[in-house]
Amino acid sequence: MKLYGYWRSSAAYRVRIALNLKQLTFENLPVHLVKNGGEQHSPDYKTLNPAELVPVLVDDDLSLNQSLAIIEYLDETYPQPVLLPEEPAARAKVRALALDIACDMHPLNNLRILQYLTGPLALSEQQKLDWISHWLNTGFNALEQRLKQSAGQFCFGDEVTLADLCLVPQVYNAQRFALDMSAFPTVMAVHHNCQQLAAFALAAPEQQPDAQLS
């Protein structure tokens, strides 16, 4: 398998965790999202993913974008350890937590959104940081309340699920932008428990080869 990604990409980070949890060997192919105007905009990469986003997973003849779709593919193809519960209601709740993060929180602090704010919209750096802080706080406030109802050691009970693979990269983003996380003790307790696992630690942005090239 080949994973096209970027060391700081939250979406690629999620997939790296899944691949590590399932102990799958993969080739990490960096796509630098900033250098040379962004390598994701190159003709070759646009052929691979017309959306010009990372990650993309290539597995034999399959080329798949969208991190949650990739993770569900991996979970169905390599079922141990299971990342989505078998029981339909539990499965739906885990998906909902993952989507809260991946669809409602992450896009608002994604690189291309931030570049648009300070580029065509001509917002100042401080206005950009205010935007990030507002939407991260909004998202984490809601997530904290949900996790108070669902969390054990992890987002949903005491087993790692798809939701945890989304939570850890989002906390990384928040800490990168110096968000005060003290108001979210449940979020941070789950984050701490995840970080004790090798699969999460090895997937961390600073552990990626392309981090040294940035």
PDB file of C-alpha atoms in Angstrom:
ATOM      1  CA  MET A   1       0.000   0.000   0.000  1.00  0.00           C
ATOM      2  CA  LYS A   2       0.993   3.571  -0.658  1.00  0.00           C
ATOM      3  CA  LEU A   3      -0.186   6.550   1.383  1.00  0.00           C
ATOM      4  CA  TYR A   4       0.087  10.001  -0.143  1.00  0.00           C
ATOM      5  CA  GLY A   5      -0.014  12.486   2.704  1.00  0.00           C
ATOM      6  CA  TYR A   6       1.600  15.375   4.521  1.00  0.00           C
ATOM      7  CA  TRP A   7       3.101  15.237   7.990  1.00  0.00           C
ATOM      8  CA  ARG A   8       0.798  17.915   9.430  1.00  0.00           C
ATOM      9  CA  SER A   9      -2.357  16.840   7.618  1.00  0.00           C
ATOM     10  CA  SER A  10      -5.017  15.834  10.156  1.00  0.00           C
ATOM     11  CA  ALA A  11      -6.697  13.566   7.626  1.00  0.00           C
ATOM     12  CA  ALA A  12      -3.463  11.758   6.750  1.00  0.00           C
ATOM     13  CA  TYR A  13      -2.676  11.505  10.481  1.00  0.00           C
ATOM     14  CA  ARG A  14      -5.956   9.601  11.015  1.00  0.00           C
ATOM     15  CA  VAL A  15      -5.063   7.097   8.302  1.00  0.00           C
ATOM     16  CA  ARG A  16      -1.537   6.577   9.640  1.00  0.00           C
ATOM     17  CA  ILE A  17      -2.995   5.679  13.036  1.00  0.00           C
ATOM     18  CA  ALA A  18      -5.352   3.145  11.436  1.00  0.00           C
ATOM     19  CA  LEU A  19      -2.554   1.553   9.401  1.00  0.00           C
ATOM     20  CA  ASN A  20      -0.396   1.315  12.530  1.00  0.00           C
ATOM     21  CA  LEU A  21      -3.177  -0.163  14.654  1.00  0.00           C
ATOM     22  CA  LYS A  22      -3.728  -2.848  12.042  1.00  0.00           C
ATOM     23  CA  GLN A  23       0.040  -3.385  11.708  1.00  0.00           C
ATOM     24  CA  LEU A  24      -0.053  -2.855   7.956  1.00  0.00           C
ATOM     25  CA  THR A  25       3.078  -2.046   5.997  1.00  0.00           C
ATOM     26  CA  PHE A  26       2.770   0.977   3.751  1.00  0.00           C
ATOM     27  CA  GLU A  27       4.943   3.340   1.737  1.00  0.00           C
ATOM     28  CA  ASN A  28       4.656   6.919   2.955  1.00  0.00           C
ATOM     29  CA  LEU A  29       4.731   9.295  -0.044  1.00  0.00           C
ATOM     30  CA  PRO A  30       4.929  12.946   1.052  1.00  0.00           C
ATOM     31  CA  VAL A  31       2.948  15.641  -0.757  1.00  0.00           C
ATOM     32  CA  HIS A  32       4.147  18.990   0.575  1.00  0.00           C
ATOM     33  CA  LEU A  33       1.134  21.257   0.915  1.00  0.00           C
ATOM     34  CA  VAL A  34       3.115  24.522   1.032  1.00  0.00           C
ATOM     35  CA  LYS A  35       6.370  24.251  -0.923  1.00  0.00           C
ATOM     36  CA  ASN A  36       6.368  25.236  -4.597  1.00  0.00           C
ATOM     37  CA  GLY A  37       2.867  26.604  -4.256  1.00  0.00           C
ATOM     38  CA  GLY A  38       1.641  23.273  -2.880  1.00  0.00           C
ATOM     39  CA  GLU A  39       2.551  19.944  -4.468  1.00  0.00           C
ATOM     40  CA  GLN A  40      -1.097  18.875  -4.229  1.00  0.00           C
ATOM     41  CA  HIS A  41      -1.756  21.243  -7.152  1.00  0.00           C
ATOM     42  CA  SER A  42       0.742  19.533  -9.468  1.00  0.00           C
ATOM     43  CA  PRO A  43      -0.668  17.915 -12.655  1.00  0.00           C
ATOM     44  CA  ASP A  44       0.377  14.417 -11.567  1.00  0.00           C
ATOM     45  CA  TYR A  45      -1.271  14.704  -8.170  1.00  0.00           C
ATOM     46  CA  LYS A  46      -4.429  16.291  -9.627  1.00  0.00           C
ATOM     47  CA  THR A  47      -4.734  13.182 -11.804  1.00  0.00           C
ATOM     48  CA  LEU A  48      -4.553  11.042  -8.664  1.00  0.00           C
ATOM     49  CA  ASN A  49      -6.984  13.250  -6.703  1.00  0.00           C
ATOM     50  CA  PRO A  50      -8.839  16.017  -8.584  1.00  0.00           C
ATOM     51  CA  ALA A  51      -9.823  17.551  -5.222  1.00  0.00           C
ATOM     52  CA  GLU A  52      -6.123  18.363  -4.657  1.00  0.00           C
ATOM     53  CA  LEU A  53      -6.256  17.166  -1.057  1.00  0.00           C
ATOM     54  CA  VAL A  54      -4.474  14.523   0.997  1.00  0.00           C
ATOM     55  CA  PRO A  55      -4.573  11.687   1.827  1.00  0.00           C
ATOM     56  CA  VAL A  56      -4.890   9.181  -0.972  1.00  0.00           C
ATOM     57  CA  LEU A  57      -4.407   5.456  -0.312  1.00  0.00           C
ATOM     58  CA  VAL A  58      -3.383   3.208  -3.195  1.00  0.00           C
ATOM     59  CA  ASP A  59      -3.872  -0.516  -2.604  1.00  0.00           C
ATOM     60  CA  ASP A  60      -3.183  -2.543  -5.760  1.00  0.00           C
ATOM     61  CA  ASP A  61      -5.776  -1.269  -8.281  1.00  0.00           C
ATOM     62  CA  LEU A  62      -7.726   0.736  -5.711  1.00  0.00           C
ATOM     63  CA  SER A  63      -7.084   4.467  -5.330  1.00  0.00           C
ATOM     64  CA  LEU A  64      -9.143   5.986  -2.532  1.00  0.00           C
ATOM     65  CA  ASN A  65      -9.404   9.479  -1.078  1.00  0.00           C
ATOM     66  CA  GLN A  66     -11.265  10.760   2.019  1.00  0.00           C
ATOM     67  CA  SER A  67      -9.721   9.619   5.288  1.00  0.00           C
ATOM     68  CA  LEU A  68     -12.885   8.182   6.843  1.00  0.00           C
ATOM     69  CA  ALA A  69     -13.642   6.155   3.712  1.00  0.00           C
ATOM     70  CA  ILE A  70     -10.058   4.886   3.706  1.00  0.00           C
ATOM     71  CA  ILE A  71     -10.269   3.884   7.370  1.00  0.00           C
ATOM     72  CA  GLU A  72     -13.583   2.080   6.866  1.00  0.00           C
ATOM     73  CA  TYR A  73     -12.074   0.253   3.878  1.00  0.00           C
ATOM     74  CA  LEU A  74      -9.124  -0.822   6.026  1.00  0.00           C
ATOM     75  CA  ASP A  75     -11.468  -1.869   8.831  1.00  0.00           C
ATOM     76  CA  GLU A  76     -13.533  -4.062   6.510  1.00  0.00           C
ATOM     77  CA  THR A  77     -10.523  -5.517   4.671  1.00  0.00           C
ATOM     78  CA  TYR A  78      -8.281  -6.031   7.714  1.00  0.00           C
ATOM     79  CA  PRO A  79     -10.815  -6.434  10.537  1.00  0.00           C
ATOM     80  CA  GLN A  80      -8.482  -6.649  13.555  1.00  0.00           C
ATOM     81  CA  PRO A  81      -8.530  -4.618  15.656  1.00  0.00           C
ATOM     82  CA  VAL A  82     -12.077  -3.498  14.954  1.00  0.00           C
ATOM     83  CA  LEU A  83     -12.498   0.280  14.714  1.00  0.00           C
ATOM     84  CA  LEU A  84     -16.289   0.353  14.410  1.00  0.00           C
ATOM     85  CA  PRO A  85     -18.561  -1.593  16.799  1.00  0.00           C
ATOM     86  CA  GLU A  86     -20.707  -4.422  15.448  1.00  0.00           C
ATOM     87  CA  GLU A  87     -23.943  -3.295  17.120  1.00  0.00           C
ATOM     88  CA  PRO A  88     -25.768  -0.799  14.834  1.00  0.00           C
ATOM     89  CA  ALA A  89     -26.571   1.867  17.437  1.00  0.00           C
ATOM     90  CA  ALA A  90     -23.031   1.849  18.851  1.00  0.00           C
ATOM     91  CA  ARG A  91     -21.614   1.905  15.325  1.00  0.00           C
ATOM     92  CA  ALA A  92     -23.749   4.930  14.473  1.00  0.00           C
ATOM     93  CA  LYS A  93     -22.705   6.765  17.641  1.00  0.00           C
ATOM     94  CA  VAL A  94     -19.016   6.230  16.887  1.00  0.00           C
ATOM     95  CA  ARG A  95     -19.535   7.444  13.327  1.00  0.00           C
ATOM     96  CA  ALA A  96     -21.365  10.516  14.651  1.00  0.00           C
ATOM     97  CA  LEU A  97     -18.461  11.389  16.970  1.00  0.00           C
ATOM     98  CA  ALA A  98     -15.992  10.953  14.130  1.00  0.00           C
ATOM     99  CA  LEU A  99     -18.100  13.134  11.817  1.00  0.00           C
ATOM    100  CA  ASP A 100     -18.479  15.806  14.510  1.00  0.00           C
ATOM    101  CA  ILE A 101     -14.715  16.202  14.317  1.00  0.00           C
ATOM    102  CA  ALA A 102     -13.888  15.405  10.706  1.00  0.00           C
ATOM    103  CA  CYS A 103     -16.787  17.257   9.071  1.00  0.00           C
ATOM    104  CA  ASP A 104     -17.782  20.034  11.489  1.00  0.00           C
ATOM    105  CA  MET A 105     -14.510  20.948  13.221  1.00  0.00           C
ATOM    106  CA  HIS A 106     -11.587  20.088  10.984  1.00  0.00           C
ATOM    107  CA  PRO A 107     -12.597  21.864   7.736  1.00  0.00           C
ATOM    108  CA  LEU A 108     -12.813  25.236   9.483  1.00  0.00           C
ATOM    109  CA  ASN A 109      -9.111  25.151  10.388  1.00  0.00           C
ATOM    110  CA  ASN A 110      -7.899  23.307   7.305  1.00  0.00           C
ATOM    111  CA  LEU A 111      -4.943  24.813   5.417  1.00  0.00           C
ATOM    112  CA  ARG A 112      -6.804  25.855   2.286  1.00  0.00           C
ATOM    113  CA  ILE A 113      -9.477  27.644   4.340  1.00  0.00           C
ATOM    114  CA  LEU A 114      -6.842  29.532   6.323  1.00  0.00           C
ATOM    115  CA  GLN A 115      -4.972  30.426   3.126  1.00  0.00           C
ATOM    116  CA  TYR A 116      -8.192  31.841   1.665  1.00  0.00           C
ATOM    117  CA  LEU A 117      -8.843  33.919   4.769  1.00  0.00           C
ATOM    118  CA  THR A 118      -5.443  35.625   4.664  1.00  0.00           C
ATOM    119  CA  GLY A 119      -5.201  35.600   0.856  1.00  0.00           C
ATOM    120  CA  PRO A 120      -8.249  36.648  -1.209  1.00  0.00           C
ATOM    121  CA  LEU A 121     -10.210  37.826   1.859  1.00  0.00           C
ATOM    122  CA  ALA A 122      -7.175  39.775   3.166  1.00  0.00           C
ATOM    123  CA  LEU A 123      -7.761  39.021   6.856  1.00  0.00           C
ATOM    124  CA  SER A 124      -4.908  39.796   9.212  1.00  0.00           C
ATOM    125  CA  GLU A 125      -2.935  37.076  10.995  1.00  0.00           C
ATOM    126  CA  GLN A 126      -4.731  37.979  14.235  1.00  0.00           C
ATOM    127  CA  GLN A 127      -8.128  37.714  12.571  1.00  0.00           C
ATOM    128  CA  LYS A 128      -7.139  34.289  11.261  1.00  0.00           C
ATOM    129  CA  LEU A 129      -6.120  33.186  14.757  1.00  0.00           C
ATOM    130  CA  ASP A 130      -9.394  34.549  16.169  1.00  0.00           C
ATOM    131  CA  TRP A 131     -11.272  32.494  13.556  1.00  0.00           C
ATOM    132  CA  ILE A 132      -9.358  29.348  14.507  1.00  0.00           C
ATOM    133  CA  SER A 133      -9.894  29.894  18.249  1.00  0.00           C
ATOM    134  CA  HIS A 134     -13.618  30.572  17.850  1.00  0.00           C
ATOM    135  CA  TRP A 135     -14.390  27.470  15.815  1.00  0.00           C
ATOM    136  CA  LEU A 136     -12.128  25.148  17.781  1.00  0.00           C
ATOM    137  CA  ASN A 137     -13.701  26.263  21.045  1.00  0.00           C
ATOM    138  CA  THR A 138     -17.173  25.845  19.560  1.00  0.00           C
ATOM    139  CA  GLY A 139     -16.387  22.328  18.391  1.00  0.00           C
ATOM    140  CA  PHE A 140     -14.572  21.171  21.511  1.00  0.00           C
ATOM    141  CA  ASN A 141     -17.314  22.532  23.781  1.00  0.00           C
ATOM    142  CA  ALA A 142     -19.840  20.307  22.049  1.00  0.00           C
ATOM    143  CA  LEU A 143     -17.458  17.333  21.880  1.00  0.00           C
ATOM    144  CA  GLU A 144     -16.686  17.589  25.594  1.00  0.00           C
ATOM    145  CA  GLN A 145     -20.381  17.250  26.403  1.00  0.00           C
ATOM    146  CA  ARG A 146     -20.780  14.258  24.103  1.00  0.00           C
ATOM    147  CA  LEU A 147     -17.724  12.484  25.513  1.00  0.00           C
ATOM    148  CA  LYS A 148     -18.997  12.922  29.054  1.00  0.00           C
ATOM    149  CA  GLN A 149     -21.820  10.601  27.989  1.00  0.00           C
ATOM    150  CA  SER A 150     -19.835   8.105  25.911  1.00  0.00           C
ATOM    151  CA  ALA A 151     -16.204   7.975  27.010  1.00  0.00           C
ATOM    152  CA  GLY A 152     -14.414   5.360  29.044  1.00  0.00           C
ATOM    153  CA  GLN A 153     -10.683   5.206  28.424  1.00  0.00           C
ATOM    154  CA  PHE A 154     -11.414   6.265  24.862  1.00  0.00           C
ATOM    155  CA  CYS A 155     -14.102   8.229  23.015  1.00  0.00           C
ATOM    156  CA  PHE A 156     -16.617   5.391  23.106  1.00  0.00           C
ATOM    157  CA  GLY A 157     -16.053   3.073  26.013  1.00  0.00           C
ATOM    158  CA  ASP A 158     -12.748   1.348  26.616  1.00  0.00           C
ATOM    159  CA  GLU A 159     -11.787   0.316  23.083  1.00  0.00           C
ATOM    160  CA  VAL A 160     -10.152   2.461  20.409  1.00  0.00           C
ATOM    161  CA  THR A 161     -12.583   3.398  17.665  1.00  0.00           C
ATOM    162  CA  LEU A 162     -12.750   5.574  14.569  1.00  0.00           C
ATOM    163  CA  ALA A 163     -13.660   8.505  16.823  1.00  0.00           C
ATOM    164  CA  ASP A 164     -10.288   8.389  18.593  1.00  0.00           C
ATOM    165  CA  LEU A 165      -8.485   8.433  15.246  1.00  0.00           C
ATOM    166  CA  CYS A 166     -10.227  11.744  14.549  1.00  0.00           C
ATOM    167  CA  LEU A 167      -9.863  13.239  18.027  1.00  0.00           C
ATOM    168  CA  VAL A 168      -6.083  13.005  18.391  1.00  0.00           C
ATOM    169  CA  PRO A 169      -5.191  14.930  15.195  1.00  0.00           C
ATOM    170  CA  GLN A 170      -7.739  17.612  16.064  1.00  0.00           C
ATOM    171  CA  VAL A 171      -6.202  18.097  19.511  1.00  0.00           C
ATOM    172  CA  TYR A 172      -2.803  18.306  17.801  1.00  0.00           C
ATOM    173  CA  ASN A 173      -4.146  21.162  15.659  1.00  0.00           C
ATOM    174  CA  ALA A 174      -5.557  22.939  18.690  1.00  0.00           C
ATOM    175  CA  GLN A 175      -2.281  22.677  20.584  1.00  0.00           C
ATOM    176  CA  ARG A 176      -0.368  23.862  17.536  1.00  0.00           C
ATOM    177  CA  PHE A 177      -2.431  27.056  17.616  1.00  0.00           C
ATOM    178  CA  ALA A 178      -2.009  27.371  21.404  1.00  0.00           C
ATOM    179  CA  LEU A 179      -5.681  26.830  22.236  1.00  0.00           C
ATOM    180  CA  ASP A 180      -6.297  26.564  25.990  1.00  0.00           C
ATOM    181  CA  MET A 181      -7.591  22.996  26.381  1.00  0.00           C
ATOM    182  CA  SER A 182      -8.174  23.181  30.151  1.00  0.00           C
ATOM    183  CA  ALA A 183     -11.924  23.565  29.628  1.00  0.00           C
ATOM    184  CA  PHE A 184     -12.078  20.123  27.996  1.00  0.00           C
ATOM    185  CA  PRO A 185     -10.872  17.600  30.602  1.00  0.00           C
ATOM    186  CA  THR A 186     -12.683  14.605  29.097  1.00  0.00           C
ATOM    187  CA  VAL A 187     -11.269  15.323  25.652  1.00  0.00           C
ATOM    188  CA  MET A 188      -7.793  15.600  27.106  1.00  0.00           C
ATOM    189  CA  ALA A 189      -8.117  12.445  29.212  1.00  0.00           C
ATOM    190  CA  VAL A 190      -9.033  10.449  26.107  1.00  0.00           C
ATOM    191  CA  HIS A 191      -6.218  12.122  24.182  1.00  0.00           C
ATOM    192  CA  HIS A 192      -3.747  11.150  26.922  1.00  0.00           C
ATOM    193  CA  ASN A 193      -4.882   7.517  26.858  1.00  0.00           C
ATOM    194  CA  CYS A 194      -4.535   7.352  23.072  1.00  0.00           C
ATOM    195  CA  GLN A 195      -1.039   8.783  23.209  1.00  0.00           C
ATOM    196  CA  GLN A 196       0.090   5.877  25.391  1.00  0.00           C
ATOM    197  CA  LEU A 197      -0.417   3.520  22.445  1.00  0.00           C
ATOM    198  CA  ALA A 198       2.454   2.980  20.014  1.00  0.00           C
ATOM    199  CA  ALA A 199       0.171   3.182  16.971  1.00  0.00           C
ATOM    200  CA  PHE A 200      -0.736   6.769  17.857  1.00  0.00           C
ATOM    201  CA  ALA A 201       2.766   7.803  18.908  1.00  0.00           C
ATOM    202  CA  LEU A 202       4.345   6.495  15.695  1.00  0.00           C
ATOM    203  CA  ALA A 203       1.741   8.307  13.591  1.00  0.00           C
ATOM    204  CA  ALA A 204       2.478  11.689  15.188  1.00  0.00           C
ATOM    205  CA  PRO A 205       3.409  14.448  12.726  1.00  0.00           C
ATOM    206  CA  GLU A 206       6.904  14.981  14.128  1.00  0.00           C
ATOM    207  CA  GLN A 207       7.676  11.275  13.645  1.00  0.00           C
ATOM    208  CA  GLN A 208       7.142  11.462   9.869  1.00  0.00           C
ATOM    209  CA  PRO A 209      10.143  11.613   7.511  1.00  0.00           C
ATOM    210  CA  ASP A 210       8.835  14.698   5.697  1.00  0.00           C
ATOM    211  CA  ALA A 211       8.627  16.633   8.985  1.00  0.00           C
ATOM    212  CA  GLN A 212      12.405  16.922   8.811  1.00  0.00           C
ATOM    213  CA  LEU A 213      12.177  18.451   5.337  1.00  0.00           C
ATOM    214  CA  SER A 214       9.729  21.210   6.221  1.00  0.00           C
TER     215      SER A 214
END
